[in-house]
Amino acid sequence: MHASTQHEANEVGVADKLADIMQAKAEHQGCGTSGGSGKASCGSSAGQGDLPTEIWEKVKNHPCYSEEAHHHYARMHVAVAPACNIQCNYCNRKYDCANESRPGVVSEKLTPEQAAKKVLAVASTIPQMTVLGIAGPGDPLANPEKTFKTFELINRTAPDIKLCLSTNGLALPDHVDTIAGFNVDHVTITINMVDPEVGAKIYPWVFWKHKRYTGYEAAKLLTDRQMLGLEMLTERGILCKVNSVMIPGINDKHLVEVNRAVKSRGAFLHNIMPLISSPEHGTVFGLNGQRGPTAQELKALQDECEGEMNMMRHCRQCRADAVGLLGEDRSAEFTTDKIMAMEVNYDLESRKAYQALVEEERVAKVAAKQEELEALAGEQSDIKLLVAVATKGSGLINEHFGHAKEFQVWELSTGGAKFVGHRRVDLYCQGGYGEEDSLETIIRAINDCHAVFVAKIGGCPKADLIKAGIEPVDGFAHEFIEKSAITWFKEYLNKVKGGEIEHIVRGDAEIRQGALINAA
Ligand code: CLF
Ligand code: SF4
């Protein structure tokens, strides 16, 4: 009920904004949006940091490769690739590939032609959709004809959309030239080990050149092919993200070594995801009781690996047919029946105009944060703490506590506000009534946070949060997240200094596996 209301509201907002910007565009042409491919937008440097310009151009509106972009831009997946060439112990092939999807999800499979129609339909409805990914439901490169046919169709009909691919890497070296030929700038390889002894505990078999390999031999073959594929891609200037599934007791410690190995081969981004496993998925790990990591175990490993290579912390473990902003899945609006009946009006100019508006919003957000950071300069304190934020996107605190399906988690220190992850939760507000059980689970999911920032919150959950030691903060409704968090943190430090409050280190939190799996 709430989700559809929200989408309707979003769409009204989009229509209004588009009408405004088309009017503004008629009055003022320019702003770098007139280039042929449409890939560049407005020349904004918001969030560029120290990235070289040619890399920034590739990542600035890719929601997975830029944390900053994920607040503003959307991606979509098309499920054209059903077959797989390996077996992972966290996967049940009745469901989508668990390397880029939540377990237990079944996507609607499409032909390349249906996929192309879907991309145009989504691009017309969601102008901030900038990336098309193929991530399953099996391995895209175990289905090369379907994958590349889809890319060919999209390149022809919607050349402004970035192409993205996710693979287990076994077949990758055979397809690097074709990938480069389709101008695919972004490839993800799931690499869970670089030591075949570890790999033998994760992969029971791989199938290569008409032969099935098992045990150590299978894992050795897989890691050799993954490393070769990664090197070949980075040599060609293709940005590579490495996904790793953190499996406590099996590869958790080893992932530091994986991080080093992929960094030395030129990977751009490392995304360490928690294992999600439950007996009802019928996977080997689900059935043998293999647990996933806690929130703090995951964060500690991500912190340890953070160095020259960026760590991705905003992955939502999407479905193979996901559509929308990360964390806001709109796939149900674009089922095959619906898209086949849709009249598609793919208007490149309106898309570019909308994205120019998004860039303006983004520049304003960065400026606001900068201002607040300057006010923090000179503060001396070792205090570092986490806060949770309820948001619907655009970098704003714009979600009601009771409507939040996830909270973003930000780490605050005198260095500023840093995004460190998100926590899926069970909806507190079901039809307008607070559910006590779900409140307990929300508190467990954000238990390591000192405060939760919301647009609005009712009296009951407020009191329970305070009892749990988490401060509900509703004084920054509809304001920018980072600026608000830094303002709050300054006040917090002052209160600690003045002896008004005592700073207490909080405990661990739970990764809500059920909430992740059930997410829309
Ligand atoms: Fe899709 Fe993956 Fe491309 Fe993104 S998803 S193929 S890189 S466009 Fe993104 Fe989804 Fe995480 Fe993947 S949040 S599961 S990292
Ligand atoms: Fe499943 Fe993906 Fe592993 Fe294949 S690569 S077995 S689809 S998780």
Coordinates of C-alpha atoms and ligand atoms in Angstrom, one line a residue:
M1 CA 0.0 0.0 0.0
H2 CA 2.7 2.4 1.1
A3 CA 5.1 1.5 -1.7
S4 CA 2.6 2.2 -4.4
T5 CA 1.6 5.5 -2.9
Q6 CA 5.2 6.4 -2.8
H7 CA 5.7 5.5 -6.4
E8 CA 2.7 7.5 -7.5
A9 CA 4.0 10.5 -5.6
N10 CA 7.4 10.0 -7.2
E11 CA 5.9 9.9 -10.6
V12 CA 3.8 13.0 -10.1
G13 CA 7.1 14.7 -8.9
V14 CA 8.9 13.5 -12.0
A15 CA 6.2 14.7 -14.3
D16 CA 6.2 18.1 -12.7
K17 CA 9.9 18.4 -12.7
L18 CA 10.1 17.3 -16.3
A19 CA 7.6 19.9 -17.4
D20 CA 9.6 22.6 -15.5
I21 CA 12.9 21.6 -17.0
M22 CA 11.6 21.2 -20.5
Q23 CA 10.4 24.8 -20.1
A24 CA 13.7 25.9 -18.7
K25 CA 15.5 24.1 -21.5
A26 CA 13.5 25.9 -24.1
E27 CA 14.8 29.1 -22.6
H28 CA 18.4 28.1 -22.0
Q29 CA 20.2 25.5 -24.2
G30 CA 23.5 24.3 -23.1
C31 CA 25.0 22.8 -20.0
G32 CA 27.0 20.2 -21.8
T33 CA 23.9 18.1 -22.4
S34 CA 24.0 18.4 -26.2
G35 CA 26.7 15.8 -26.8
G36 CA 25.9 12.9 -29.0
S37 CA 26.0 10.0 -26.6
G38 CA 24.3 11.8 -23.8
K39 CA 26.7 10.0 -21.4
A40 CA 28.1 13.3 -20.1
S41 CA 25.8 15.5 -18.0
C42 CA 26.3 19.1 -17.0
G43 CA 30.1 18.8 -16.3
S44 CA 29.4 18.6 -12.5
S45 CA 32.2 17.6 -10.3
A46 CA 30.1 16.7 -7.4
G47 CA 31.6 13.8 -5.6
Q48 CA 34.6 13.4 -8.0
G49 CA 37.1 13.5 -5.2
D50 CA 40.6 12.6 -6.5
L51 CA 39.3 10.4 -9.4
P52 CA 40.9 11.1 -12.8
T53 CA 38.3 12.8 -15.0
E54 CA 38.2 9.9 -17.5
I55 CA 37.3 7.5 -14.7
W56 CA 34.8 9.9 -13.1
E57 CA 33.0 10.2 -16.5
K58 CA 32.5 6.4 -16.4
V59 CA 31.3 6.2 -12.8
K60 CA 29.6 9.4 -12.0
N61 CA 26.1 8.2 -12.9
H62 CA 26.6 4.5 -12.2
P63 CA 24.7 3.7 -9.0
C64 CA 26.9 0.8 -8.1
Y65 CA 30.3 2.2 -9.0
S66 CA 29.7 5.5 -7.2
E67 CA 28.2 5.6 -3.7
E68 CA 27.4 9.2 -4.3
A69 CA 25.6 8.4 -7.5
H70 CA 23.4 5.8 -6.0
H71 CA 21.3 8.4 -4.2
H72 CA 20.3 9.9 -7.5
Y73 CA 20.6 7.3 -10.4
A74 CA 18.9 4.0 -11.0
R75 CA 19.9 0.7 -12.7
M76 CA 17.9 -2.1 -14.2
H77 CA 18.6 -5.7 -14.9
V78 CA 17.2 -7.9 -17.6
A79 CA 17.0 -11.7 -16.8
V80 CA 18.1 -13.1 -20.2
A81 CA 20.8 -15.5 -19.0
P82 CA 19.4 -18.7 -17.3
A83 CA 22.2 -21.2 -17.6
C84 CA 25.3 -21.5 -15.3
N85 CA 28.6 -23.2 -15.7
I86 CA 29.6 -23.7 -12.0
Q87 CA 28.0 -24.6 -8.7
C88 CA 28.4 -22.4 -5.6
N89 CA 27.4 -23.9 -2.2
Y90 CA 25.3 -20.8 -1.5
C91 CA 23.2 -21.2 -4.6
N92 CA 20.1 -23.3 -5.5
R93 CA 19.7 -23.2 -9.2
K94 CA 15.9 -23.0 -8.8
Y95 CA 16.5 -19.4 -8.0
D96 CA 18.5 -16.4 -9.4
C97 CA 22.3 -16.3 -9.3
A98 CA 23.2 -15.5 -5.7
N99 CA 26.4 -13.6 -6.7
E100 CA 24.4 -10.5 -7.6
S101 CA 20.9 -11.4 -6.2
R102 CA 19.3 -12.3 -3.0
P103 CA 18.7 -16.0 -2.6
G104 CA 15.2 -17.4 -3.0
V105 CA 14.2 -15.0 -5.8
V106 CA 12.9 -16.1 -9.1
S107 CA 13.0 -13.6 -12.0
E108 CA 10.9 -13.6 -15.1
K109 CA 13.1 -14.7 -17.9
L110 CA 13.2 -12.6 -21.1
T111 CA 14.3 -13.0 -24.7
P112 CA 16.8 -10.4 -25.9
E113 CA 14.0 -8.7 -27.9
Q114 CA 11.7 -8.6 -24.8
A115 CA 14.6 -7.2 -22.8
A116 CA 15.2 -4.4 -25.3
K117 CA 11.6 -3.4 -25.1
K118 CA 11.7 -3.5 -21.4
V119 CA 14.8 -1.2 -21.3
L120 CA 13.1 1.4 -23.5
A121 CA 9.9 1.2 -21.4
V122 CA 11.9 1.7 -18.1
A123 CA 14.1 4.4 -19.6
S124 CA 11.0 6.4 -20.7
T125 CA 9.4 6.1 -17.3
I126 CA 12.4 6.5 -15.1
P127 CA 14.7 9.1 -16.7
Q128 CA 17.4 8.7 -14.0
M129 CA 17.8 5.0 -15.1
T130 CA 21.3 5.2 -16.5
V131 CA 22.7 1.6 -16.4
L132 CA 21.5 -1.7 -17.8
G133 CA 23.1 -4.7 -16.1
I134 CA 22.9 -8.4 -17.0
A135 CA 23.3 -10.4 -13.8
G136 CA 21.5 -13.7 -14.3
P137 CA 19.4 -15.5 -13.4
G138 CA 22.5 -17.7 -14.2
D139 CA 25.8 -16.6 -15.5
P140 CA 25.7 -14.0 -18.4
L141 CA 28.8 -15.5 -20.0
A142 CA 27.5 -19.0 -19.8
N143 CA 24.7 -17.6 -22.1
P144 CA 26.9 -15.5 -24.5
E145 CA 24.5 -15.3 -27.4
K146 CA 21.6 -14.0 -25.4
T147 CA 23.7 -11.6 -23.4
F148 CA 25.5 -10.1 -26.4
K149 CA 22.3 -10.0 -28.6
T150 CA 20.7 -7.9 -25.8
F151 CA 23.7 -5.5 -25.7
E152 CA 23.6 -5.2 -29.4
L153 CA 19.9 -4.2 -29.4
I154 CA 20.4 -1.7 -26.6
N155 CA 23.4 -0.1 -28.1
R156 CA 21.3 0.5 -31.2
T157 CA 18.2 1.8 -29.6
A158 CA 19.3 3.5 -26.4
P159 CA 23.0 4.5 -26.8
D160 CA 23.0 6.7 -23.7
I161 CA 22.5 3.7 -21.4
K162 CA 25.7 2.3 -19.9
L163 CA 26.1 -1.5 -20.2
C164 CA 27.1 -3.6 -17.2
L165 CA 27.8 -7.2 -16.7
S166 CA 28.3 -9.5 -13.8
T167 CA 30.0 -13.0 -14.1
N168 CA 31.5 -15.8 -12.1
G169 CA 34.6 -15.3 -14.4
L170 CA 35.0 -18.9 -15.6
A171 CA 34.2 -18.1 -19.2
L172 CA 35.4 -14.5 -19.0
P173 CA 38.8 -14.7 -20.8
D174 CA 37.0 -16.1 -23.9
H175 CA 34.7 -13.0 -24.2
V176 CA 36.9 -10.0 -23.2
D177 CA 37.2 -8.8 -26.8
T178 CA 33.5 -9.0 -27.4
I179 CA 32.8 -7.2 -24.2
A180 CA 35.2 -4.4 -25.2
G181 CA 33.6 -4.4 -28.7
F182 CA 30.2 -3.5 -27.2
N183 CA 31.7 -0.7 -25.2
V184 CA 30.9 -2.3 -21.9
D185 CA 32.7 -0.1 -19.3
H186 CA 31.8 -2.0 -16.2
V187 CA 32.3 -5.7 -15.4
T188 CA 31.8 -7.4 -12.1
I189 CA 33.5 -10.7 -11.2
T190 CA 32.6 -12.6 -8.2
I191 CA 35.8 -13.8 -6.6
N192 CA 35.5 -15.6 -3.2
M193 CA 39.0 -17.0 -3.0
V194 CA 42.5 -17.0 -4.6
D195 CA 43.5 -20.3 -2.8
P196 CA 42.0 -23.4 -4.3
E197 CA 42.0 -25.1 -0.8
V198 CA 39.5 -22.4 0.3
G199 CA 37.7 -22.6 -3.1
A200 CA 37.1 -26.4 -2.7
K201 CA 34.9 -25.6 0.3
I202 CA 32.8 -23.1 -1.7
Y203 CA 32.5 -24.7 -5.2
P204 CA 31.7 -28.4 -5.6
W205 CA 32.2 -28.4 -9.4
V206 CA 32.8 -26.3 -12.4
F207 CA 32.0 -27.2 -16.0
W208 CA 34.5 -26.2 -18.6
K209 CA 35.1 -27.3 -22.2
H210 CA 32.6 -30.1 -22.0
K211 CA 34.1 -31.5 -18.8
R212 CA 33.1 -31.4 -15.2
Y213 CA 35.9 -30.6 -12.7
T214 CA 35.5 -31.1 -8.9
G215 CA 37.3 -30.3 -5.7
Y216 CA 40.7 -28.6 -5.7
E217 CA 41.1 -29.0 -9.5
A218 CA 37.8 -27.1 -10.0
A219 CA 38.7 -24.3 -7.7
K220 CA 42.2 -24.0 -9.2
L221 CA 40.7 -23.7 -12.7
L222 CA 38.2 -21.1 -11.6
T223 CA 40.7 -18.9 -9.8
D224 CA 43.1 -19.0 -12.7
R225 CA 40.4 -18.0 -15.2
Q226 CA 39.1 -15.3 -12.9
M227 CA 42.6 -13.7 -12.4
L228 CA 43.3 -13.9 -16.2
G229 CA 39.9 -12.4 -17.0
L230 CA 40.5 -9.6 -14.5
E231 CA 43.9 -8.8 -16.0
M232 CA 42.6 -8.8 -19.6
L233 CA 39.8 -6.4 -18.7
T234 CA 41.8 -3.9 -16.8
E235 CA 44.5 -3.9 -19.6
R236 CA 41.7 -2.7 -21.9
G237 CA 40.6 0.1 -19.5
I238 CA 37.3 -1.6 -18.5
L239 CA 36.4 -0.8 -14.9
C240 CA 36.2 -4.0 -12.8
K241 CA 34.3 -4.5 -9.6
V242 CA 35.0 -7.6 -7.6
N243 CA 32.1 -9.1 -5.5
S244 CA 33.0 -11.4 -2.7
V245 CA 30.6 -13.3 -0.5
M246 CA 31.8 -13.3 3.2
I247 CA 31.3 -16.8 4.6
P248 CA 32.4 -16.8 8.3
G249 CA 34.9 -19.6 9.0
I250 CA 35.5 -20.4 5.4
N251 CA 36.8 -17.3 3.6
D252 CA 36.3 -14.4 6.0
K253 CA 40.0 -14.0 6.9
H254 CA 41.1 -15.0 3.4
L255 CA 39.2 -12.1 1.8
V256 CA 42.0 -9.8 2.9
E257 CA 44.3 -11.8 0.6
V258 CA 41.7 -11.7 -2.2
N259 CA 41.5 -7.9 -1.8
R260 CA 45.3 -7.7 -2.3
A261 CA 45.3 -10.0 -5.3
V262 CA 42.5 -8.1 -7.1
K263 CA 43.8 -4.7 -6.2
S264 CA 47.2 -5.6 -7.7
R265 CA 45.5 -6.7 -10.9
G266 CA 43.8 -3.3 -11.3
A267 CA 40.3 -3.9 -9.9
F268 CA 38.5 -0.6 -9.2
L269 CA 36.1 -1.5 -6.5
H270 CA 35.6 -4.4 -4.0
N271 CA 32.2 -5.3 -2.8
I272 CA 32.2 -7.7 0.2
M273 CA 28.6 -8.9 0.7
P274 CA 27.3 -10.9 3.6
L275 CA 26.4 -14.6 3.0
I276 CA 22.6 -14.9 3.1
S277 CA 21.7 -18.5 3.9
S278 CA 18.7 -20.2 5.2
P279 CA 17.6 -23.9 5.2
E280 CA 14.4 -23.2 3.1
H281 CA 16.6 -22.1 0.1
G282 CA 17.9 -25.7 -0.1
T283 CA 21.5 -24.6 -0.6
V284 CA 24.4 -26.6 0.8
F285 CA 25.3 -23.8 3.2
G286 CA 21.6 -23.2 4.1
L287 CA 21.1 -26.9 4.9
N288 CA 24.4 -27.3 6.9
G289 CA 23.6 -24.3 9.1
Q290 CA 26.4 -22.1 7.8
R291 CA 25.8 -18.7 9.3
G292 CA 26.3 -15.3 7.7
P293 CA 28.3 -12.5 9.3
T294 CA 27.0 -9.9 11.8
A295 CA 26.9 -6.2 10.8
Q296 CA 30.0 -5.4 12.8
E297 CA 32.0 -8.4 11.4
L298 CA 31.1 -7.3 7.9
K299 CA 32.1 -3.7 8.6
A300 CA 35.4 -4.7 10.3
L301 CA 36.4 -6.7 7.2
Q302 CA 35.4 -3.9 4.9
D303 CA 37.4 -1.4 7.0
E304 CA 40.4 -3.7 7.0
C305 CA 40.4 -4.0 3.2
E306 CA 39.8 -0.3 2.6
G307 CA 43.0 1.2 1.2
E308 CA 43.8 2.5 -2.2
M309 CA 40.9 0.5 -3.7
N310 CA 37.4 1.7 -2.9
M311 CA 35.1 -0.6 -1.0
M312 CA 31.5 -0.7 -2.1
R313 CA 29.2 -0.6 0.9
H314 CA 25.9 0.2 -0.7
C315 CA 25.2 -3.0 -2.5
R316 CA 21.6 -4.2 -2.1
Q317 CA 22.1 -7.7 -3.5
C318 CA 19.5 -7.0 -6.2
R319 CA 17.4 -9.5 -8.2
A320 CA 18.3 -10.5 -11.8
D321 CA 15.3 -8.4 -12.9
A322 CA 15.7 -5.4 -10.5
V323 CA 14.5 -2.0 -11.6
G324 CA 14.9 1.4 -9.9
L325 CA 17.2 3.1 -7.4
L326 CA 19.2 0.6 -5.3
G327 CA 17.0 -0.3 -2.4
E328 CA 13.9 0.8 -4.2
D329 CA 12.9 -2.1 -6.5
R330 CA 10.2 -1.3 -9.1
S331 CA 10.4 -4.5 -11.1
A332 CA 6.7 -5.3 -10.4
E333 CA 5.7 -2.3 -12.5
F334 CA 7.5 -3.7 -15.5
T335 CA 6.4 -7.3 -15.9
T336 CA 6.4 -8.8 -19.4
D337 CA 2.6 -8.4 -19.8
K338 CA 2.8 -4.8 -18.8
I339 CA 5.8 -3.8 -21.0
M340 CA 4.4 -5.5 -24.0
A341 CA 1.2 -3.5 -23.7
M342 CA 3.1 -0.2 -23.0
E343 CA 3.4 2.5 -25.6
V344 CA 7.0 3.5 -25.4
N345 CA 8.1 7.0 -26.0
Y346 CA 11.9 7.0 -25.7
D347 CA 12.9 10.7 -25.5
L348 CA 16.6 11.2 -25.2
E349 CA 16.3 14.9 -24.8
S350 CA 13.9 14.7 -21.8
R351 CA 16.2 12.1 -20.2
K352 CA 19.2 14.4 -20.5
A353 CA 17.2 17.3 -19.2
Y354 CA 16.1 15.4 -16.2
Q355 CA 19.6 14.2 -15.5
A356 CA 20.8 17.8 -15.7
L357 CA 18.4 18.6 -12.9
V358 CA 19.6 15.7 -10.9
E359 CA 23.1 17.1 -11.2
E360 CA 22.0 20.5 -9.9
E361 CA 20.5 18.7 -6.8
R362 CA 23.8 16.8 -6.4
V363 CA 26.0 19.9 -6.6
A364 CA 23.7 21.6 -4.0
K365 CA 24.1 18.6 -1.7
V366 CA 27.9 18.6 -2.0
A367 CA 28.1 22.4 -1.3
A368 CA 25.9 22.0 1.8
K369 CA 28.1 19.3 3.2
Q370 CA 31.3 21.3 2.4
E371 CA 29.9 24.2 4.4
E372 CA 29.1 22.1 7.4
L373 CA 32.5 20.4 7.2
E374 CA 34.3 23.7 7.4
A375 CA 32.4 24.4 10.6
L376 CA 33.7 21.1 12.0
A377 CA 37.4 22.0 11.2
G378 CA 39.5 22.4 14.3
E379 CA 37.3 20.1 16.4
Q380 CA 39.5 17.7 18.4
S381 CA 38.0 14.3 19.3
D382 CA 38.6 10.6 18.9
I383 CA 34.9 9.9 19.0
K384 CA 33.6 7.9 16.0
L385 CA 30.0 6.7 16.0
L386 CA 27.3 5.4 13.7
V387 CA 23.9 6.9 12.9
A388 CA 21.0 5.4 10.9
V389 CA 19.0 7.4 8.4
A390 CA 15.6 6.9 6.8
T391 CA 15.7 8.0 3.2
K392 CA 13.8 7.6 -0.1
G393 CA 16.9 8.9 -2.0
S394 CA 18.3 12.2 -3.4
G395 CA 20.6 12.3 -0.3
L396 CA 17.7 13.6 1.9
I397 CA 16.2 12.6 5.2
N398 CA 12.8 12.1 3.7
E399 CA 11.4 8.9 5.0
H400 CA 9.0 8.3 7.9
F401 CA 10.4 5.9 10.5
G402 CA 7.3 3.6 10.1
H403 CA 7.7 3.4 6.3
A404 CA 11.4 2.7 6.2
K405 CA 12.3 -0.7 4.6
E406 CA 15.9 0.0 5.1
F407 CA 18.2 2.5 7.0
Q408 CA 21.4 3.9 5.6
V409 CA 24.2 3.8 8.1
W410 CA 26.7 6.7 8.3
E411 CA 29.9 6.9 10.4
L412 CA 30.5 10.3 12.0
S413 CA 33.9 11.6 13.2
T414 CA 35.7 14.9 13.1
G415 CA 36.6 13.9 9.5
G416 CA 33.0 14.2 8.5
A417 CA 30.2 11.8 7.5
K418 CA 31.0 8.6 5.7
F419 CA 28.5 6.2 4.3
V420 CA 29.3 2.7 5.6
G421 CA 26.3 0.6 4.7
H422 CA 22.6 0.0 5.0
R423 CA 20.3 -2.3 7.0
R424 CA 17.2 -3.8 5.6
V425 CA 14.4 -4.0 8.2
D426 CA 10.9 -5.4 8.5
L427 CA 8.4 -2.6 8.0
Y428 CA 7.4 -1.1 11.4
C429 CA 4.2 0.5 10.1
Q430 CA 1.8 -2.1 8.6
G431 CA -1.4 -0.4 7.6
G432 CA -0.9 2.4 10.0
Y433 CA -0.4 0.3 13.2
G434 CA 2.9 -0.1 14.9
E435 CA 4.0 -3.7 15.3
E436 CA 5.9 -4.4 18.5
D437 CA 7.8 -7.4 17.0
S438 CA 9.0 -5.5 14.0
L439 CA 10.2 -2.6 16.3
E440 CA 12.4 -5.1 18.2
T441 CA 13.9 -6.3 15.0
I442 CA 14.5 -2.8 13.8
I443 CA 16.3 -2.0 17.0
R444 CA 18.4 -5.1 16.6
A445 CA 19.3 -4.1 13.0
I446 CA 20.5 -0.6 14.0
N447 CA 21.6 -1.5 17.5
D448 CA 25.2 -0.2 16.8
C449 CA 23.9 3.3 16.0
H450 CA 23.7 6.2 18.4
A451 CA 20.8 8.0 16.6
V452 CA 18.3 7.5 13.9
F453 CA 17.4 10.4 11.6
V454 CA 13.9 10.3 10.2
A455 CA 11.4 12.7 8.5
K456 CA 8.8 11.8 11.1
I457 CA 8.2 9.3 13.9
G458 CA 5.4 8.4 16.2
G459 CA 5.5 8.7 20.0
C460 CA 5.6 4.9 20.7
P461 CA 8.6 3.9 18.7
K462 CA 10.3 7.1 19.8
A463 CA 10.1 6.1 23.5
D464 CA 11.3 2.5 22.8
L465 CA 14.2 3.8 20.8
I466 CA 15.3 6.1 23.6
K467 CA 15.0 3.2 26.0
A468 CA 17.3 1.2 23.7
G469 CA 19.8 4.1 23.8
I470 CA 19.2 5.2 20.2
E471 CA 18.2 8.9 19.9
P472 CA 15.4 9.5 17.4
V473 CA 16.2 12.7 15.5
D474 CA 13.3 14.3 13.5
G475 CA 14.5 17.9 13.5
F476 CA 16.2 17.7 10.1
A477 CA 13.2 16.5 8.0
H478 CA 13.7 16.8 4.2
E479 CA 17.2 18.2 4.7
F480 CA 20.5 16.8 3.3
I481 CA 21.8 13.8 5.1
E482 CA 25.5 14.6 5.5
K483 CA 25.0 18.3 6.4
S484 CA 22.4 17.3 9.0
A485 CA 24.4 14.5 10.4
I486 CA 27.5 16.7 10.8
T487 CA 25.4 19.4 12.5
W488 CA 24.0 16.9 14.9
F489 CA 27.5 15.4 15.6
K490 CA 28.9 18.9 16.4
E491 CA 26.1 19.3 19.0
Y492 CA 26.8 15.8 20.3
L493 CA 30.5 16.6 20.8
N494 CA 29.6 19.8 22.6
K495 CA 27.3 17.9 24.9
V496 CA 30.0 15.4 25.7
K497 CA 32.6 18.1 26.3
G498 CA 30.1 20.0 28.5
G499 CA 29.5 16.9 30.6
E500 CA 25.8 16.9 29.6
I501 CA 26.1 13.3 28.2
E502 CA 28.6 10.5 28.4
H503 CA 29.8 8.9 25.2
I504 CA 29.2 5.2 25.3
V505 CA 30.5 2.7 22.7
R506 CA 27.5 0.7 21.3
G507 CA 27.4 -3.1 20.6
D508 CA 26.9 -5.2 17.5
A509 CA 23.9 -5.3 15.2
E510 CA 22.1 -8.0 13.2
I511 CA 22.0 -8.3 9.4
R512 CA 18.3 -9.0 9.0
Q513 CA 18.5 -11.9 6.4
G514 CA 14.7 -12.3 6.2
A515 CA 14.2 -8.6 5.5
L516 CA 16.9 -8.7 2.8
I517 CA 15.3 -11.7 1.1
N518 CA 11.8 -10.4 1.3
A519 CA 12.6 -6.9 0.0
A520 CA 10.5 -5.9 -2.9
Ligands
CLF1 FE1 23.7 -4.5 -11.9 FE2 25.8 -5.3 -10.8 FE3 26.0 -3.8 -12.9 FE4 25.1 -2.8 -10.6 S1 23.9 -4.4 -9.5 S2 25.2 -5.8 -12.8 S3 27.1 -3.6 -11.0 S4 24.2 -2.6 -12.5 FE5 24.9 -3.2 -7.7 FE6 22.9 -4.7 -7.3 FE7 25.0 -4.8 -5.7 FE8 25.2 -5.7 -8.1 S5 23.6 -3.1 -5.9 S6 23.9 -6.6 -6.6 S7 26.6 -4.4 -7.1
SF4_2 FE1 24.5 -19.8 -8.7 FE2 25.6 -17.6 -9.7 FE3 27.1 -19.5 -8.4 FE4 26.0 -20.0 -10.8 S1 27.6 -18.4 -10.3 S2 26.0 -21.4 -9.1 S3 24.0 -18.9 -10.7 S4 25.5 -18.2 -7.5

